[in-house]
Amino acid sequence: MGDVIRTERLFKRFGKTQTPAVDGVSLLVGRGEIYGFLGLNGAGKTTTIRMLLGMIRPDSGASYLLGKKVSAGRTEVWTKVGYMVETPYSYPELTVRENLELVRRLRRIADVRAIDAVLEKLQLTPYRDRKAKNLSLGNAQRLGLAKALIHKPEILILDEPTNGLDPAGIVEIRELLRELAAEHGVTIFLSSHLLGEVTKLATRIGIVHRGRLVRETDVGELQRDLQKSLLVNTRDAEAARVKLTEAGYRVERTAEGAMALTGGSAIARPESVARLLVQANLPPTLLKVQEEDLETYFLRTIGMEGGAEIS
Ligand code: ATP
């Protein structure tokens, strides 16, 4: 059995709530894969991950890591797993280095150089002597990742790993995760509510909605499915709308007052749109190809198919 992560019909209901938090989620993730677990807030991502790690017990169903069944108290598999679930907790009065030293001891890692190596990897060396409570949100997140990585796990399970990071930090973490998967064969399972972010990194995607796995695809397929539009604006949006419509473009006004052109020709040749506007003395102030986000994708596909409301 080559699956590194497997869940079988995981089910969890909290108290007497009507809708289960997780409702029959079965997943398979192979070695070296980067699996993006996508869902809106409250969709059931964190609860699934907690069950996957044995932090909470499912009402029914089971999960397996490296072929071994996960259950509370069964800790041997944890030596091969790194995880970060929700906002990572660190001891606020201890420095970055001291926090990592604690994890090193807990994990019984003999080599003290593991700390410097992971500090370097996460670009935390300049902050090594700073107390955790004085870290920026992004660096606190990096420290969380450092703790998840210090023992060089085979599996990395991350809940919204780029929370709080700025765009440069997001790129950096993406590169790091990509390298771990490609060069070290680490299997990565990460959750997010940001479709654009996950499609840049994951090889396979599972979409969870109201506790159910509603779609599983490889990332190329999802990207082909995503609707793209060319966002355009000028100083006189109405005049530009008339001009573009006359030229045969399909134009919709956006809530922000700009225009979205949805036809294939606009997306393939944005420069033609720019030229037309310049010639009409309406030079563009905005010209950008944009992919739809998770909410819009839901409304257009899953929401319509299943009649599910987005809440
Ligand atoms: P988020 O990104 O907001 O954390 P999520 O997709 O991770 O969302 P979960 O945190 O798994 O979603 O929550 C799924 C549902 O279960 C939500 O309706 C949530 O309110 C509920 N829930 C989660 N944990 C508990 C708990 N300990 N007690 C009661 N309800 C809970």
Short mmCIF file of C-alpha atoms and ligand atoms in Angstrom, two decimals:
data_model
loop_
_atom_site.label_atom_id
_atom_site.label_comp_id
_atom_site.label_asym_id
_atom_site.label_seq_id
_atom_site.Cartn_x
_atom_site.Cartn_y
_atom_site.Cartn_z
CA MET A 1 0.00 0.00 0.00
CA GLY A 2 1.76 3.14 -1.21
CA ASP A 3 -0.58 5.66 0.35
CA VAL A 4 1.05 7.88 2.88
CA ILE A 5 -2.17 9.44 4.12
CA ARG A 6 -5.50 7.69 3.97
CA THR A 7 -8.80 8.42 5.60
CA GLU A 8 -11.87 6.22 5.43
CA ARG A 9 -15.24 7.88 5.75
CA LEU A 10 -14.27 10.13 8.64
CA PHE A 11 -17.33 11.45 10.42
CA LYS A 12 -17.59 13.92 13.28
CA ARG A 13 -20.50 15.80 14.77
CA PHE A 14 -19.99 18.20 17.64
CA GLY A 15 -22.72 17.93 20.27
CA LYS A 16 -26.22 17.99 18.85
CA THR A 17 -25.56 20.25 15.88
CA GLN A 18 -27.59 19.43 12.79
CA THR A 19 -24.80 19.50 10.27
CA PRO A 20 -21.82 17.29 10.99
CA ALA A 21 -18.48 19.11 10.97
CA VAL A 22 -17.00 16.31 8.87
CA ASP A 23 -19.25 13.98 6.92
CA GLY A 24 -17.73 10.88 5.32
CA VAL A 25 -14.40 12.25 4.15
CA SER A 26 -12.23 9.64 2.38
CA LEU A 27 -8.85 10.78 1.12
CA LEU A 28 -5.78 9.20 -0.38
CA VAL A 29 -2.45 10.97 -0.64
CA GLY A 30 0.61 9.36 -2.20
CA ARG A 31 4.29 9.85 -1.36
CA GLY A 32 5.78 13.19 -2.35
CA GLU A 33 2.40 14.58 -3.27
CA ILE A 34 1.30 18.05 -2.23
CA TYR A 35 -2.38 17.80 -1.44
CA GLY A 36 -4.35 21.03 -1.12
CA PHE A 37 -7.39 20.73 1.11
CA LEU A 38 -9.61 23.64 0.15
CA GLY A 39 -12.71 24.94 1.82
CA LEU A 40 -14.40 28.08 3.02
CA ASN A 41 -14.22 28.99 6.69
CA GLY A 42 -16.04 26.41 8.76
CA ALA A 43 -16.05 23.80 5.98
CA GLY A 44 -14.44 21.16 8.20
CA LYS A 45 -10.76 21.40 7.33
CA THR A 46 -9.35 21.76 10.82
CA THR A 47 -11.60 19.04 12.21
CA THR A 48 -10.47 16.63 9.47
CA ILE A 49 -6.83 17.43 10.17
CA ARG A 50 -7.30 16.93 13.91
CA MET A 51 -8.77 13.49 13.26
CA LEU A 52 -6.00 12.72 10.82
CA LEU A 53 -3.48 13.42 13.54
CA GLY A 54 -5.35 11.56 16.28
CA MET A 55 -5.98 14.78 18.23
CA ILE A 56 -9.70 14.13 18.30
CA ARG A 57 -11.55 10.88 17.89
CA PRO A 58 -13.88 10.52 14.92
CA ASP A 59 -17.44 9.37 15.63
CA SER A 60 -16.83 6.84 12.88
CA GLY A 61 -14.30 6.14 10.17
CA ALA A 62 -10.56 5.87 10.47
CA SER A 63 -7.34 7.43 9.31
CA TYR A 64 -3.98 5.91 8.48
CA LEU A 65 -0.56 7.52 8.28
CA LEU A 66 2.16 5.49 6.54
CA GLY A 67 -0.20 2.52 6.61
CA LYS A 68 -0.68 2.62 10.40
CA LYS A 69 -4.03 3.33 11.93
CA VAL A 70 -4.13 6.60 13.83
CA SER A 71 -5.58 6.48 17.30
CA ALA A 72 -5.22 8.51 20.45
CA GLY A 73 -2.18 7.43 22.41
CA ARG A 74 -0.51 5.71 19.51
CA THR A 75 2.51 7.92 19.15
CA GLU A 76 5.16 6.00 17.21
CA VAL A 77 4.00 7.39 13.88
CA TRP A 78 4.42 10.95 15.18
CA THR A 79 8.17 10.76 14.83
CA LYS A 80 7.63 10.79 11.08
CA VAL A 81 4.98 13.50 11.04
CA GLY A 82 5.34 17.25 11.36
CA TYR A 83 2.25 19.36 11.84
CA MET A 84 0.99 22.83 12.44
CA VAL A 85 -2.67 23.15 13.27
CA GLU A 86 -4.23 26.60 13.44
CA THR A 87 -2.27 29.43 15.02
CA PRO A 88 0.95 27.81 16.21
CA TYR A 89 1.50 28.03 19.94
CA SER A 90 4.90 28.97 21.25
CA TYR A 91 6.04 29.81 24.77
CA PRO A 92 5.78 33.60 24.70
CA GLU A 93 8.51 34.31 27.27
CA LEU A 94 11.03 32.04 25.59
CA THR A 95 13.14 33.07 22.63
CA VAL A 96 12.82 31.52 19.20
CA ARG A 97 15.89 29.42 19.89
CA GLU A 98 14.66 28.30 23.31
CA ASN A 99 11.31 27.30 21.85
CA LEU A 100 13.09 25.18 19.27
CA GLU A 101 15.41 23.75 21.90
CA LEU A 102 12.35 22.52 23.80
CA VAL A 103 10.98 20.82 20.70
CA ARG A 104 14.38 19.30 19.99
CA ARG A 105 14.42 17.70 23.42
CA LEU A 106 10.80 16.60 23.26
CA ARG A 107 11.47 14.99 19.93
CA ARG A 108 14.72 13.47 21.29
CA ILE A 109 16.81 14.84 18.45
CA ALA A 110 20.42 14.26 19.46
CA ASP A 111 22.02 16.64 17.00
CA VAL A 112 21.96 20.19 18.41
CA ARG A 113 22.77 21.57 14.96
CA ALA A 114 19.20 20.72 13.96
CA ILE A 115 18.17 24.04 15.51
CA ASP A 116 20.54 26.20 13.47
CA ALA A 117 19.64 24.29 10.34
CA VAL A 118 15.92 24.85 10.75
CA LEU A 119 16.43 28.51 11.79
CA GLU A 120 18.31 29.01 8.55
CA LYS A 121 15.73 27.17 6.48
CA LEU A 122 12.92 29.35 7.76
CA GLN A 123 15.03 32.53 7.64
CA LEU A 124 14.63 32.97 11.36
CA THR A 125 18.32 33.29 12.23
CA PRO A 126 18.11 37.08 12.76
CA TYR A 127 15.27 36.54 15.25
CA ARG A 128 16.78 33.63 17.16
CA ASP A 129 17.14 35.60 20.39
CA ARG A 130 13.81 37.36 20.23
CA LYS A 131 11.07 36.32 22.62
CA ALA A 132 8.23 34.55 20.83
CA LYS A 133 5.72 37.10 22.15
CA ASN A 134 7.55 39.86 20.28
CA LEU A 135 7.50 38.17 16.88
CA SER A 136 5.44 39.48 13.99
CA LEU A 137 2.56 37.26 12.93
CA GLY A 138 4.56 36.09 9.92
CA ASN A 139 7.60 35.14 11.99
CA ALA A 140 5.40 33.42 14.58
CA GLN A 141 4.04 31.37 11.70
CA ARG A 142 7.61 30.63 10.56
CA LEU A 143 8.46 29.46 14.07
CA GLY A 144 5.45 27.16 13.91
CA LEU A 145 6.75 25.72 10.66
CA ALA A 146 10.24 25.38 12.11
CA LYS A 147 8.81 23.28 14.95
CA ALA A 148 6.97 21.15 12.41
CA LEU A 149 10.14 20.58 10.39
CA ILE A 150 12.92 20.25 12.93
CA HIS A 151 12.85 16.44 12.94
CA LYS A 152 12.77 16.15 9.12
CA PRO A 153 9.37 14.48 8.92
CA GLU A 154 8.19 12.31 6.04
CA ILE A 155 4.73 13.80 6.27
CA LEU A 156 3.90 17.42 6.85
CA ILE A 157 0.36 18.39 7.78
CA LEU A 158 -0.31 22.11 7.79
CA ASP A 159 -3.49 24.02 8.54
CA GLU A 160 -3.50 27.35 6.69
CA PRO A 161 0.30 27.61 6.72
CA THR A 162 0.53 31.02 5.10
CA ASN A 163 -1.79 32.76 7.58
CA GLY A 164 -0.36 36.11 8.53
CA LEU A 165 2.47 36.04 6.04
CA ASP A 166 3.04 38.91 3.64
CA PRO A 167 3.19 38.19 -0.12
CA ALA A 168 6.98 37.74 -0.08
CA GLY A 169 6.68 35.36 2.88
CA ILE A 170 4.00 33.37 1.08
CA VAL A 171 6.28 32.89 -1.93
CA GLU A 172 9.16 31.86 0.33
CA ILE A 173 7.09 29.24 2.16
CA ARG A 174 5.72 27.97 -1.13
CA GLU A 175 9.25 27.47 -2.45
CA LEU A 176 10.28 25.72 0.74
CA LEU A 177 7.34 23.32 0.63
CA ARG A 178 7.89 22.62 -3.04
CA GLU A 179 11.54 21.80 -2.37
CA LEU A 180 10.66 19.51 0.54
CA ALA A 181 8.28 17.53 -1.67
CA ALA A 182 10.42 17.44 -4.79
CA GLU A 183 13.86 16.91 -3.30
CA HIS A 184 13.16 15.11 -0.07
CA GLY A 185 10.01 13.19 -1.01
CA VAL A 186 8.06 14.76 1.86
CA THR A 187 4.32 14.28 1.55
CA ILE A 188 2.50 17.51 2.26
CA PHE A 189 -1.12 17.97 3.21
CA LEU A 190 -2.16 21.57 3.57
CA SER A 191 -5.44 23.31 4.08
CA SER A 192 -6.43 26.71 2.81
CA HIS A 193 -9.40 28.83 1.89
CA LEU A 194 -7.38 30.57 -0.83
CA LEU A 195 -7.87 28.85 -4.14
CA GLY A 196 -5.30 30.95 -6.00
CA GLU A 197 -2.65 30.13 -3.45
CA VAL A 198 -3.26 26.39 -3.38
CA THR A 199 -3.36 26.00 -7.15
CA LYS A 200 0.14 27.47 -7.28
CA LEU A 201 1.52 24.75 -5.05
CA ALA A 202 -0.57 21.62 -4.78
CA THR A 203 -0.49 18.74 -7.21
CA ARG A 204 -3.90 17.49 -6.19
CA ILE A 205 -6.84 19.30 -4.70
CA GLY A 206 -9.72 18.21 -2.53
CA ILE A 207 -12.56 20.63 -1.98
CA VAL A 208 -14.53 20.29 1.22
CA HIS A 209 -17.87 21.99 1.73
CA ARG A 210 -20.07 21.59 4.77
CA GLY A 211 -18.04 18.63 5.93
CA ARG A 212 -18.18 16.77 2.63
CA LEU A 213 -15.50 16.21 0.08
CA VAL A 214 -17.34 17.63 -2.90
CA ARG A 215 -14.60 17.48 -5.50
CA GLU A 216 -11.18 15.96 -5.95
CA THR A 217 -9.13 16.84 -9.02
CA ASP A 218 -5.61 17.28 -10.13
CA VAL A 219 -4.55 20.87 -10.18
CA GLY A 220 -4.34 21.19 -13.98
CA GLU A 221 -7.94 20.12 -14.34
CA LEU A 222 -9.10 22.64 -11.76
CA GLN A 223 -7.14 25.40 -13.40
CA ARG A 224 -8.79 24.68 -16.73
CA ASP A 225 -12.13 24.83 -14.94
CA LEU A 226 -11.50 28.21 -13.37
CA GLN A 227 -13.08 31.11 -15.12
CA LYS A 228 -10.71 33.89 -16.04
CA SER A 229 -11.54 37.47 -16.80
CA LEU A 230 -9.63 40.53 -17.89
CA LEU A 231 -10.14 43.35 -15.43
CA VAL A 232 -10.08 46.73 -17.12
CA ASN A 233 -10.64 50.26 -15.94
CA THR A 234 -10.26 53.73 -17.39
CA ARG A 235 -11.03 57.26 -16.17
CA ASP A 236 -14.39 56.99 -17.93
CA ALA A 237 -15.57 53.42 -17.38
CA GLU A 238 -18.96 53.92 -19.03
CA ALA A 239 -17.48 55.30 -22.27
CA ALA A 240 -14.99 52.42 -22.28
CA ARG A 241 -17.78 49.91 -21.72
CA VAL A 242 -19.65 51.24 -24.75
CA LYS A 243 -16.50 51.18 -26.89
CA LEU A 244 -15.54 47.65 -25.86
CA THR A 245 -19.07 46.34 -26.34
CA GLU A 246 -19.16 47.86 -29.84
CA ALA A 247 -15.90 46.06 -30.57
CA GLY A 248 -17.58 42.77 -29.68
CA TYR A 249 -16.20 42.17 -26.18
CA ARG A 250 -18.40 40.68 -23.45
CA VAL A 251 -18.25 43.29 -20.69
CA GLU A 252 -19.58 43.20 -17.16
CA ARG A 253 -19.25 45.98 -14.61
CA THR A 254 -17.67 44.82 -11.35
CA ALA A 255 -18.83 45.83 -7.89
CA GLU A 256 -15.77 48.08 -7.65
CA GLY A 257 -16.79 50.03 -10.76
CA ALA A 258 -14.24 48.43 -13.10
CA MET A 259 -15.06 46.13 -16.03
CA ALA A 260 -14.57 42.39 -16.37
CA LEU A 261 -14.13 41.02 -19.89
CA THR A 262 -14.87 37.31 -19.97
CA GLY A 263 -14.40 36.28 -23.59
CA GLY A 264 -11.41 34.15 -24.56
CA SER A 265 -10.03 36.75 -26.97
CA ALA A 266 -9.73 39.42 -24.25
CA ILE A 267 -7.80 37.06 -21.99
CA ALA A 268 -5.56 35.77 -24.77
CA ARG A 269 -4.78 39.27 -26.09
CA PRO A 270 -5.08 41.95 -23.41
CA GLU A 271 -2.83 44.19 -25.54
CA SER A 272 -5.57 44.42 -28.19
CA VAL A 273 -7.93 45.76 -25.54
CA ALA A 274 -5.30 48.26 -24.41
CA ARG A 275 -4.68 49.42 -27.99
CA LEU A 276 -8.39 49.89 -28.66
CA LEU A 277 -8.81 51.97 -25.51
CA VAL A 278 -5.76 54.11 -26.19
CA GLN A 279 -6.99 54.79 -29.73
CA ALA A 280 -10.34 55.88 -28.29
CA ASN A 281 -8.50 58.25 -25.96
CA LEU A 282 -9.49 56.12 -22.96
CA PRO A 283 -6.11 54.77 -21.81
CA PRO A 284 -6.48 51.93 -19.30
CA THR A 285 -5.70 52.59 -15.66
CA LEU A 286 -6.04 48.88 -14.92
CA LEU A 287 -5.47 45.80 -17.07
CA LYS A 288 -5.16 42.48 -15.33
CA VAL A 289 -6.07 38.85 -15.98
CA GLN A 290 -7.80 37.48 -12.92
CA GLU A 291 -8.89 34.00 -11.91
CA GLU A 292 -12.05 33.55 -9.95
CA ASP A 293 -11.73 32.90 -6.23
CA LEU A 294 -13.10 29.98 -4.24
CA GLU A 295 -16.41 31.69 -3.41
CA THR A 296 -17.17 32.48 -7.05
CA TYR A 297 -16.08 29.03 -8.17
CA PHE A 298 -18.39 27.49 -5.59
CA LEU A 299 -21.33 29.61 -6.61
CA ARG A 300 -20.79 28.80 -10.26
CA THR A 301 -20.19 25.06 -9.97
CA ILE A 302 -20.83 23.25 -6.71
CA GLY A 303 -23.42 25.69 -5.41
CA MET A 304 -25.45 25.39 -8.59
CA GLU A 305 -25.05 21.65 -9.01
CA GLY A 306 -25.89 20.71 -5.46
CA GLY A 307 -28.20 23.60 -4.68
CA ALA A 308 -25.96 24.24 -1.70
CA GLU A 309 -25.99 27.74 -0.34
CA ILE A 310 -22.79 29.42 0.54
CA SER A 311 -22.83 30.59 4.08
P1 ATP B 1 -11.74 27.48 9.59
O1 ATP B 1 -10.86 27.75 8.43
O2 ATP B 1 -12.69 28.59 9.90
O3 ATP B 1 -11.04 26.92 10.79
P2 ATP B 1 -12.51 24.82 8.93
O4 ATP B 1 -12.81 24.45 7.52
O5 ATP B 1 -11.21 24.43 9.48
O6 ATP B 1 -12.74 26.36 9.08
P3 ATP B 1 -13.64 23.48 11.18
O7 ATP B 1 -12.87 24.32 12.15
O8 ATP B 1 -13.23 22.08 11.00
O9 ATP B 1 -13.69 24.22 9.78
O10 ATP B 1 -15.16 23.56 11.60
C1 ATP B 1 -16.21 22.82 10.99
C2 ATP B 1 -17.51 23.04 11.76
O11 ATP B 1 -17.42 22.44 13.05
C3 ATP B 1 -17.82 24.51 12.00
O12 ATP B 1 -19.20 24.68 11.88
C4 ATP B 1 -17.39 24.73 13.43
O13 ATP B 1 -18.14 25.75 14.02
C5 ATP B 1 -17.64 23.38 14.07
N1 ATP B 1 -16.68 23.08 15.17
C6 ATP B 1 -15.36 22.95 15.04
N2 ATP B 1 -14.78 22.63 16.23
C7 ATP B 1 -15.80 22.58 17.14
C8 ATP B 1 -15.87 22.27 18.54
N3 ATP B 1 -14.78 21.97 19.24
N4 ATP B 1 -17.07 22.32 19.11
C9 ATP B 1 -18.19 22.60 18.40
N5 ATP B 1 -18.20 22.87 17.09
C10 ATP B 1 -17.03 22.86 16.45
#
